[in-house]
Protein backbone atom coordinates (compact mmCIF):
# COMPACT_ATOMS: atom_id res chain seq x y z
CA UNK A 1 0.00 0.00 0.00
CA UNK A 2 1.06 3.56 -0.55
CA UNK A 3 1.79 6.04 2.20
CA UNK A 4 -0.97 8.45 3.08
CA UNK A 5 -0.15 12.00 4.05
CA UNK A 6 -2.38 13.77 6.51
CA UNK A 7 -3.33 17.35 5.78
CA UNK A 8 -3.87 18.58 9.32
CA UNK A 9 -4.31 22.28 9.90
CA UNK A 10 -1.66 24.14 11.88
CA UNK A 11 -2.14 27.53 13.52
CA UNK A 12 0.14 29.88 15.45
CA UNK A 13 -1.18 31.65 18.50
CA UNK A 14 -0.48 32.96 21.97
CA UNK A 15 -1.22 31.05 25.18
CA UNK A 16 -3.65 33.00 27.36
CA UNK A 17 -4.34 30.39 30.04
CA UNK A 18 -2.39 27.42 31.39
CA UNK A 19 -4.41 26.72 34.54
CA UNK A 20 -5.76 23.36 33.42
CA UNK A 21 -3.69 20.18 33.66
CA UNK A 22 -2.16 19.22 30.27
CA UNK A 23 -4.35 21.82 28.50
CA UNK A 24 -3.68 25.37 27.36
CA UNK A 25 -6.00 27.98 25.88
CA UNK A 26 -4.55 29.52 22.71
CA UNK A 27 -5.79 32.71 21.02
CA UNK A 28 -5.22 32.83 17.27
CA UNK A 29 -5.58 36.28 15.71
CA UNK A 30 -6.08 36.90 12.01
CA UNK A 31 -6.41 40.05 9.95
CA UNK A 32 -9.45 40.39 7.68
CA UNK A 33 -10.58 43.19 5.43
CA UNK A 34 -14.08 44.57 5.88
CA UNK A 35 -16.24 43.89 2.81
CA UNK A 36 -17.66 47.40 2.52
CA UNK A 37 -15.32 49.78 4.36
CA UNK A 38 -11.98 48.12 3.40
CA UNK A 39 -10.72 48.53 6.96
CA UNK A 40 -8.34 45.88 8.26
CA UNK A 41 -9.80 44.29 11.40
CA UNK A 42 -8.43 41.78 13.87
CA UNK A 43 -10.52 38.66 14.43
CA UNK A 44 -9.58 36.14 17.10
CA UNK A 45 -10.52 32.58 17.98
CA UNK A 46 -9.80 30.59 21.13
CA UNK A 47 -8.78 26.95 21.02
CA UNK A 48 -8.11 24.44 23.79
CA UNK A 49 -4.94 22.50 22.98
CA UNK A 50 -3.36 19.43 24.58
CA UNK A 51 0.05 20.13 26.15
CA UNK A 52 1.33 16.80 27.42
CA UNK A 53 4.36 18.04 29.33
CA UNK A 54 2.79 21.25 30.68
CA UNK A 55 5.64 23.12 28.92
CA UNK A 56 3.70 26.10 27.55
CA UNK A 57 3.08 28.95 29.96
CA UNK A 58 0.86 32.01 29.69
CA UNK A 59 2.19 34.47 27.09
CA UNK A 60 4.17 31.90 25.05
CA UNK A 61 3.87 31.74 21.26
CA UNK A 62 2.98 28.18 20.19
CA UNK A 63 2.08 26.21 17.09
CA UNK A 64 -0.98 23.97 17.39
CA UNK A 65 -2.09 21.17 15.09
CA UNK A 66 -5.49 19.63 14.54
CA UNK A 67 -6.00 16.12 15.94
CA UNK A 68 -8.76 13.74 16.90
CA UNK A 69 -11.13 14.96 19.64
CA UNK A 70 -9.49 14.41 23.01
CA UNK A 71 -12.37 15.80 25.07
CA UNK A 72 -15.57 17.80 24.64
CA UNK A 73 -13.73 21.01 23.76
CA UNK A 74 -10.19 19.86 22.94
CA UNK A 75 -9.27 18.80 19.39
CA UNK A 76 -5.85 20.48 19.01
CA UNK A 77 -2.37 19.58 20.24
CA UNK A 78 0.66 21.83 20.87
CA UNK A 79 3.40 20.82 18.43
CA UNK A 80 6.06 23.52 18.89
CA UNK A 81 6.94 26.15 21.42
CA UNK A 82 8.06 29.00 19.15
CA UNK A 83 8.80 31.77 21.64
CA UNK A 84 8.86 32.08 25.41
CA UNK A 85 7.04 34.93 27.14
CA UNK A 86 9.23 37.78 28.32
CA UNK A 87 9.38 37.90 32.12
CA UNK A 88 9.11 41.41 33.49
CSV table of C-alpha atoms in Angstrom, one decimal:
chain,number,residue,atom,x,y,z
A,1,UNK,CA,0.0,0.0,0.0
A,2,UNK,CA,1.1,3.6,-0.6
A,3,UNK,CA,1.8,6.0,2.2
A,4,UNK,CA,-1.0,8.4,3.1
A,5,UNK,CA,-0.1,12.0,4.1
A,6,UNK,CA,-2.4,13.8,6.5
A,7,UNK,CA,-3.3,17.4,5.8
A,8,UNK,CA,-3.9,18.6,9.3
A,9,UNK,CA,-4.3,22.3,9.9
A,10,UNK,CA,-1.7,24.1,11.9
A,11,UNK,CA,-2.1,27.5,13.5
A,12,UNK,CA,0.1,29.9,15.4
A,13,UNK,CA,-1.2,31.6,18.5
A,14,UNK,CA,-0.5,33.0,22.0
A,15,UNK,CA,-1.2,31.1,25.2
A,16,UNK,CA,-3.7,33.0,27.4
A,17,UNK,CA,-4.3,30.4,30.0
A,18,UNK,CA,-2.4,27.4,31.4
A,19,UNK,CA,-4.4,26.7,34.5
A,20,UNK,CA,-5.8,23.4,33.4
A,21,UNK,CA,-3.7,20.2,33.7
A,22,UNK,CA,-2.2,19.2,30.3
A,23,UNK,CA,-4.3,21.8,28.5
A,24,UNK,CA,-3.7,25.4,27.4
A,25,UNK,CA,-6.0,28.0,25.9
A,26,UNK,CA,-4.6,29.5,22.7
A,27,UNK,CA,-5.8,32.7,21.0
A,28,UNK,CA,-5.2,32.8,17.3
A,29,UNK,CA,-5.6,36.3,15.7
A,30,UNK,CA,-6.1,36.9,12.0
A,31,UNK,CA,-6.4,40.0,9.9
A,32,UNK,CA,-9.5,40.4,7.7
A,33,UNK,CA,-10.6,43.2,5.4
A,34,UNK,CA,-14.1,44.6,5.9
A,35,UNK,CA,-16.2,43.9,2.8
A,36,UNK,CA,-17.7,47.4,2.5
A,37,UNK,CA,-15.3,49.8,4.4
A,38,UNK,CA,-12.0,48.1,3.4
A,39,UNK,CA,-10.7,48.5,7.0
A,40,UNK,CA,-8.3,45.9,8.3
A,41,UNK,CA,-9.8,44.3,11.4
A,42,UNK,CA,-8.4,41.8,13.9
A,43,UNK,CA,-10.5,38.7,14.4
A,44,UNK,CA,-9.6,36.1,17.1
A,45,UNK,CA,-10.5,32.6,18.0
A,46,UNK,CA,-9.8,30.6,21.1
A,47,UNK,CA,-8.8,26.9,21.0
A,48,UNK,CA,-8.1,24.4,23.8
A,49,UNK,CA,-4.9,22.5,23.0
A,50,UNK,CA,-3.4,19.4,24.6
A,51,UNK,CA,0.0,20.1,26.1
A,52,UNK,CA,1.3,16.8,27.4
A,53,UNK,CA,4.4,18.0,29.3
A,54,UNK,CA,2.8,21.3,30.7
A,55,UNK,CA,5.6,23.1,28.9
A,56,UNK,CA,3.7,26.1,27.5
A,57,UNK,CA,3.1,29.0,30.0
A,58,UNK,CA,0.9,32.0,29.7
A,59,UNK,CA,2.2,34.5,27.1
A,60,UNK,CA,4.2,31.9,25.1
A,61,UNK,CA,3.9,31.7,21.3
A,62,UNK,CA,3.0,28.2,20.2
A,63,UNK,CA,2.1,26.2,17.1
A,64,UNK,CA,-1.0,24.0,17.4
A,65,UNK,CA,-2.1,21.2,15.1
A,66,UNK,CA,-5.5,19.6,14.5
A,67,UNK,CA,-6.0,16.1,15.9
A,68,UNK,CA,-8.8,13.7,16.9
A,69,UNK,CA,-11.1,15.0,19.6
A,70,UNK,CA,-9.5,14.4,23.0
A,71,UNK,CA,-12.4,15.8,25.1
A,72,UNK,CA,-15.6,17.8,24.6
A,73,UNK,CA,-13.7,21.0,23.8
A,74,UNK,CA,-10.2,19.9,22.9
A,75,UNK,CA,-9.3,18.8,19.4
A,76,UNK,CA,-5.8,20.5,19.0
A,77,UNK,CA,-2.4,19.6,20.2
A,78,UNK,CA,0.7,21.8,20.9
A,79,UNK,CA,3.4,20.8,18.4
A,80,UNK,CA,6.1,23.5,18.9
A,81,UNK,CA,6.9,26.2,21.4
A,82,UNK,CA,8.1,29.0,19.2
A,83,UNK,CA,8.8,31.8,21.6
A,84,UNK,CA,8.9,32.1,25.4
A,85,UNK,CA,7.0,34.9,27.1
A,86,UNK,CA,9.2,37.8,28.3
A,87,UNK,CA,9.4,37.9,32.1
A,88,UNK,CA,9.1,41.4,33.5
